[in-house]
Amino acid sequence: MSDRRQPEAWPATGYEAHPWVRVGDEVGSRRALLQARGDYQAAVPPFIAAAQLVLPAETIALADDASQELARFDAEAGMIAAPFASILLRSESASSSEVENLTSSAKQVALAEIGESKSGNARLVVANVRAMTASIALSDQLDENSIIAMNDALLRDTAPEYAGQWRNEQVWIGGDSISPHAASFVPPHHSRVPSLMADVVAFAERTDVPVLIQAAIAHAQFETIHPFPDGNGRTGRALLQGMLRHGGLTRNVTVPVSAGLLHDTDAYFRALTDYRAGRAEAIVTAVAEASFAAIRNGRRLVDDIQAAAARWDSRVIGRSDSSVHRVKSYLLGQPVVNARTIASELSISDVAAQKAIDRLVDAEVLTQSSTGRRNRIWQAPEILAALDAFGARARRRRG
């Protein structure tokens, strides 16, 4: 009789009871207030730094195929002269925000970039761009401090009271705001967060797990821990991007994986639930399939932007080193501008900035989007249309 043991399944999340102490001034129905009594069940995620990972062969093959496509797209986009790194970074940030139902048009996001948007959601997307940027900048040293820095970059302007610290209170997902008793998921008690996050970082440093698989599992573990008071979903997807860069799978651009997750957010959330039940292959499959969808969508965005740039080149004649060509290139990554922003970003005079804008208006590259003579704003409609089309494709489920 053989004494060879079967590999253990990925460890499942357990649960433990905690007493709930009501504040006393909660407002709700009698049923809700009665329910908010007694112990509640909080998750107890397993430590995974040294856990044995055994996945189905088809899951490993799928992740390997997705990894090859990610690296290929990263190389393709990195070789293009236009500022596709910033375009794809913003697209990923907008999609990650939209997973949390924070929607905004490309125009409003671009307005927020220059401080001119009145849309709260657009400002949140721009904050997410900062978090994604931080994740890439810190990818060489992924540790607890760098993850906290990602969350700080996300929340410092919109929710500074929550920014840049592990949570010190219980949080929950779903249910009501009175107590966690009716929640769909209750993350671990805050006393467990520091040790669990140290464990995630240790898992992220393993060299025996393929990069895409490692990033997907670290992301799911992060979302299970929910270590921050706010912004966990967006920070967790920024961490995923940081890990792809940390592992060398991407080197040039931020592949908009969140845009792939938008294809079916229900499946994404089911995969997180399955992960907590000990089925790690579910989140690996979700991230791999999202990568394929993101690459398909990203390639169409790149094609649309390149086509617009080619049309502009045919309309605008002038010296290659003139301000108008510099502004034209700048518009590919920032399609809503004012003269002040152009002068500052390109280090040219206000007069030169306005002359370039006027030439681009004459060439039908730019149109004025604000009325009056003061505080004028211009937009590049073709780029905004390409970005909005990217978002629409991300939201469109395949039947």
GROMACS .gro file of N, CA, C and O in nm, residues 98-147:
model
  200
   98GLU      N    1  -1.466   5.166  -1.181
   98GLU     CA    2  -1.600   5.129  -1.225
   98GLU      C    3  -1.643   4.994  -1.167
   98GLU      O    4  -1.764   4.970  -1.150
   99VAL      N    5  -1.548   4.908  -1.135
   99VAL     CA    6  -1.582   4.784  -1.066
   99VAL      C    7  -1.654   4.817  -0.935
   99VAL      O    8  -1.742   4.743  -0.890
  100GLU      N    9  -1.619   4.931  -0.874
  100GLU     CA   10  -1.682   4.976  -0.750
  100GLU      C   11  -1.801   5.069  -0.778
  100GLU      O   12  -1.844   5.144  -0.690
  101ASN      N   13  -1.851   5.068  -0.903
  101ASN     CA   14  -1.964   5.152  -0.945
  101ASN      C   15  -1.932   5.300  -0.940
  101ASN      O   16  -2.022   5.384  -0.921
  102LEU      N   17  -1.806   5.336  -0.956
  102LEU     CA   18  -1.765   5.476  -0.965
  102LEU      C   19  -1.742   5.507  -1.112
  102LEU      O   20  -1.634   5.489  -1.166
  103THR      N   21  -1.848   5.553  -1.179
  103THR     CA   22  -1.841   5.574  -1.323
  103THR      C   23  -1.820   5.721  -1.357
  103THR      O   24  -1.869   5.809  -1.286
  104SER      N   25  -1.749   5.744  -1.466
  104SER     CA   26  -1.726   5.881  -1.512
  104SER      C   27  -1.685   5.877  -1.657
  104SER      O   28  -1.619   5.783  -1.702
  105SER      N   29  -1.724   5.979  -1.732
  105SER     CA   30  -1.687   5.985  -1.874
  105SER      C   31  -1.541   6.021  -1.889
  105SER      O   32  -1.477   6.077  -1.798
  106ALA      N   33  -1.485   5.991  -2.005
  106ALA     CA   34  -1.346   6.026  -2.032
  106ALA      C   35  -1.325   6.176  -2.022
  106ALA      O   36  -1.222   6.223  -1.974
  107LYS      N   37  -1.423   6.253  -2.067
  107LYS     CA   38  -1.410   6.399  -2.061
  107LYS      C   39  -1.402   6.447  -1.917
  107LYS      O   40  -1.317   6.531  -1.883
  108GLN      N   41  -1.487   6.396  -1.830
  108GLN     CA   42  -1.485   6.441  -1.691
  108GLN      C   43  -1.355   6.400  -1.621
  108GLN      O   44  -1.301   6.476  -1.540
  109VAL      N   45  -1.303   6.282  -1.652
  109VAL     CA   46  -1.175   6.241  -1.594
  109VAL      C   47  -1.063   6.333  -1.641
  109VAL      O   48  -0.978   6.377  -1.562
  110ALA      N   49  -1.064   6.364  -1.772
  110ALA     CA   50  -0.961   6.454  -1.825
  110ALA      C   51  -0.973   6.594  -1.765
  110ALA      O   52  -0.873   6.661  -1.737
  111LEU      N   53  -1.097   6.640  -1.743
  111LEU     CA   54  -1.118   6.768  -1.675
  111LEU      C   55  -1.064   6.764  -1.533
  111LEU      O   56  -1.003   6.860  -1.484
  112ALA      N   57  -1.088   6.652  -1.464
  112ALA     CA   58  -1.039   6.639  -1.327
  112ALA      C   59  -0.887   6.643  -1.323
  112ALA      O   60  -0.827   6.692  -1.226
  113GLU      N   61  -0.822   6.591  -1.427
  113GLU     CA   62  -0.676   6.592  -1.432
  113GLU      C   63  -0.620   6.735  -1.431
  113GLU      O   64  -0.510   6.758  -1.383
  114ILE      N   65  -0.697   6.830  -1.485
  114ILE     CA   66  -0.650   6.968  -1.487
  114ILE      C   67  -0.724   7.054  -1.384
  114ILE      O   68  -0.721   7.176  -1.387
  115GLY      N   69  -0.794   6.986  -1.291
  115GLY     CA   70  -0.860   7.056  -1.182
  115GLY      C   71  -0.985   7.130  -1.220
  115GLY      O   72  -1.025   7.227  -1.153
  116GLU      N   73  -1.053   7.088  -1.327
  116GLU     CA   74  -1.169   7.162  -1.377
  116GLU      C   75  -1.299   7.082  -1.373
  116GLU      O   76  -1.401   7.129  -1.421
  117SER      N   77  -1.300   6.963  -1.315
  117SER     CA   78  -1.421   6.882  -1.314
  117SER      C   79  -1.500   6.904  -1.186
  117SER      O   80  -1.443   6.917  -1.077
  118LYS      N   81  -1.632   6.907  -1.199
  118LYS     CA   82  -1.720   6.915  -1.083
  118LYS      C   83  -1.770   6.777  -1.042
  118LYS      O   84  -1.848   6.764  -0.947
  119SER      N   85  -1.728   6.674  -1.114
  119SER     CA   86  -1.773   6.537  -1.088
  119SER      C   87  -1.689   6.474  -0.975
  119SER      O   88  -1.567   6.462  -0.987
  120GLY      N   89  -1.757   6.435  -0.868
  120GLY     CA   90  -1.687   6.367  -0.759
  120GLY      C   91  -1.627   6.234  -0.803
  120GLY      O   92  -1.516   6.199  -0.765
  121ASN      N   93  -1.701   6.159  -0.887
  121ASN     CA   94  -1.650   6.032  -0.935
  121ASN      C   95  -1.524   6.051  -1.019
  121ASN      O   96  -1.430   5.971  -1.012
  122ALA      N   97  -1.522   6.156  -1.102
  122ALA     CA   98  -1.404   6.182  -1.184
  122ALA      C   99  -1.282   6.208  -1.098
  122ALA      O  100  -1.172   6.162  -1.126
  123ARG      N  101  -1.302   6.282  -0.990
  123ARG     CA  102  -1.189   6.308  -0.899
  123ARG      C  103  -1.143   6.180  -0.832
  123ARG      O  104  -1.023   6.162  -0.806
  124LEU      N  105  -1.236   6.089  -0.804
  124LEU     CA  106  -1.198   5.961  -0.746
  124LEU      C  107  -1.118   5.876  -0.845
  124LEU      O  108  -1.026   5.805  -0.806
  125VAL      N  109  -1.155   5.884  -0.973
  125VAL     CA  110  -1.078   5.811  -1.075
  125VAL      C  111  -0.936   5.866  -1.081
  125VAL      O  112  -0.839   5.790  -1.089
  126VAL      N  113  -0.922   5.998  -1.077
  126VAL     CA  114  -0.789   6.058  -1.081
  126VAL      C  115  -0.709   6.017  -0.957
  126VAL      O  116  -0.588   5.992  -0.966
  127ALA      N  117  -0.775   6.006  -0.843
  127ALA     CA  118  -0.707   5.956  -0.723
  127ALA      C  119  -0.660   5.813  -0.745
  127ALA      O  120  -0.552   5.774  -0.699
  128ASN      N  121  -0.741   5.735  -0.817
  128ASN     CA  122  -0.701   5.597  -0.845
  128ASN      C  123  -0.582   5.592  -0.941
  128ASN      O  124  -0.500   5.501  -0.935
  129VAL      N  125  -0.574   5.689  -1.032
  129VAL     CA  126  -0.454   5.699  -1.117
  129VAL      C  127  -0.330   5.715  -1.030
  129VAL      O  128  -0.226   5.653  -1.054
  130ARG      N  129  -0.341   5.797  -0.926
  130ARG     CA  130  -0.227   5.816  -0.835
  130ARG      C  131  -0.191   5.685  -0.765
  130ARG      O  132  -0.073   5.654  -0.747
  131ALA      N  133  -0.294   5.610  -0.724
  131ALA     CA  134  -0.267   5.483  -0.657
  131ALA      C  135  -0.199   5.384  -0.751
  131ALA      O  136  -0.105   5.313  -0.712
  132MET      N  137  -0.247   5.377  -0.875
  132MET     CA  138  -0.185   5.289  -0.974
  132MET      C  139  -0.041   5.333  -1.002
  132MET      O  140   0.050   5.250  -1.014
  133THR      N  141  -0.020   5.465  -1.013
  133THR     CA  142   0.114   5.516  -1.036
  133THR      C  143   0.206   5.478  -0.921
  133THR      O  144   0.321   5.438  -0.941
  134ALA      N  145   0.155   5.490  -0.798
  134ALA     CA  146   0.234   5.452  -0.682
  134ALA      C  147   0.268   5.303  -0.683
  134ALA      O  148   0.379   5.263  -0.648
  135SER      N  149   0.171   5.220  -0.726
  135SER     CA  150   0.197   5.075  -0.727
  135SER      C  151   0.309   5.041  -0.824
  135SER      O  152   0.391   4.952  -0.797
  136ILE      N  153   0.315   5.111  -0.938
  136ILE     CA  154   0.422   5.087  -1.035
  136ILE      C  155   0.554   5.139  -0.982
  136ILE      O  156   0.657   5.072  -0.990
  137ALA      N  157   0.551   5.260  -0.925
  137ALA     CA  158   0.674   5.319  -0.873
  137ALA      C  159   0.734   5.238  -0.759
  137ALA      O  160   0.857   5.234  -0.742
  138LEU      N  161   0.648   5.172  -0.681
  138LEU     CA  162   0.694   5.097  -0.564
  138LEU      C  163   0.709   4.949  -0.592
  138LEU      O  164   0.735   4.872  -0.499
  139SER      N  165   0.694   4.908  -0.718
  139SER     CA  166   0.692   4.765  -0.748
  139SER      C  167   0.825   4.696  -0.720
  139SER      O  168   0.829   4.574  -0.702
  140ASP      N  169   0.933   4.771  -0.716
  140ASP     CA  170   1.063   4.710  -0.685
  140ASP      C  171   1.075   4.669  -0.539
  140ASP      O  172   1.161   4.589  -0.504
  141GLN      N  173   0.992   4.727  -0.453
  141GLN     CA  174   1.001   4.697  -0.311
  141GLN      C  175   0.862   4.678  -0.251
  141GLN      O  176   0.819   4.757  -0.167
  142LEU      N  177   0.793   4.575  -0.297
  142LEU     CA  178   0.659   4.550  -0.247
  142LEU      C  179   0.665   4.499  -0.104
  142LEU      O  180   0.711   4.387  -0.078
  143ASP      N  181   0.622   4.582  -0.012
  143ASP     CA  182   0.616   4.544   0.129
  143ASP      C  183   0.496   4.614   0.191
  143ASP      O  184   0.417   4.679   0.122
  144GLU      N  185   0.481   4.600   0.324
  144GLU     CA  186   0.365   4.661   0.388
  144GLU      C  187   0.363   4.812   0.368
  144GLU      O  188   0.258   4.872   0.343
  145ASN      N  189   0.480   4.876   0.377
  145ASN     CA  190   0.484   5.022   0.363
  145ASN      C  191   0.443   5.067   0.223
  145ASN      O  192   0.376   5.170   0.208
  146SER      N  193   0.483   4.994   0.121
  146SER     CA  194   0.447   5.034  -0.015
  146SER      C  195   0.298   5.013  -0.039
  146SER      O  196   0.234   5.092  -0.110
  147ILE      N  197   0.238   4.910   0.020
  147ILE     CA  198   0.094   4.889   0.005
  147ILE      C  199   0.018   5.001   0.076
  147ILE      O  200  -0.082   5.054   0.024
   0.00000   0.00000   0.00000
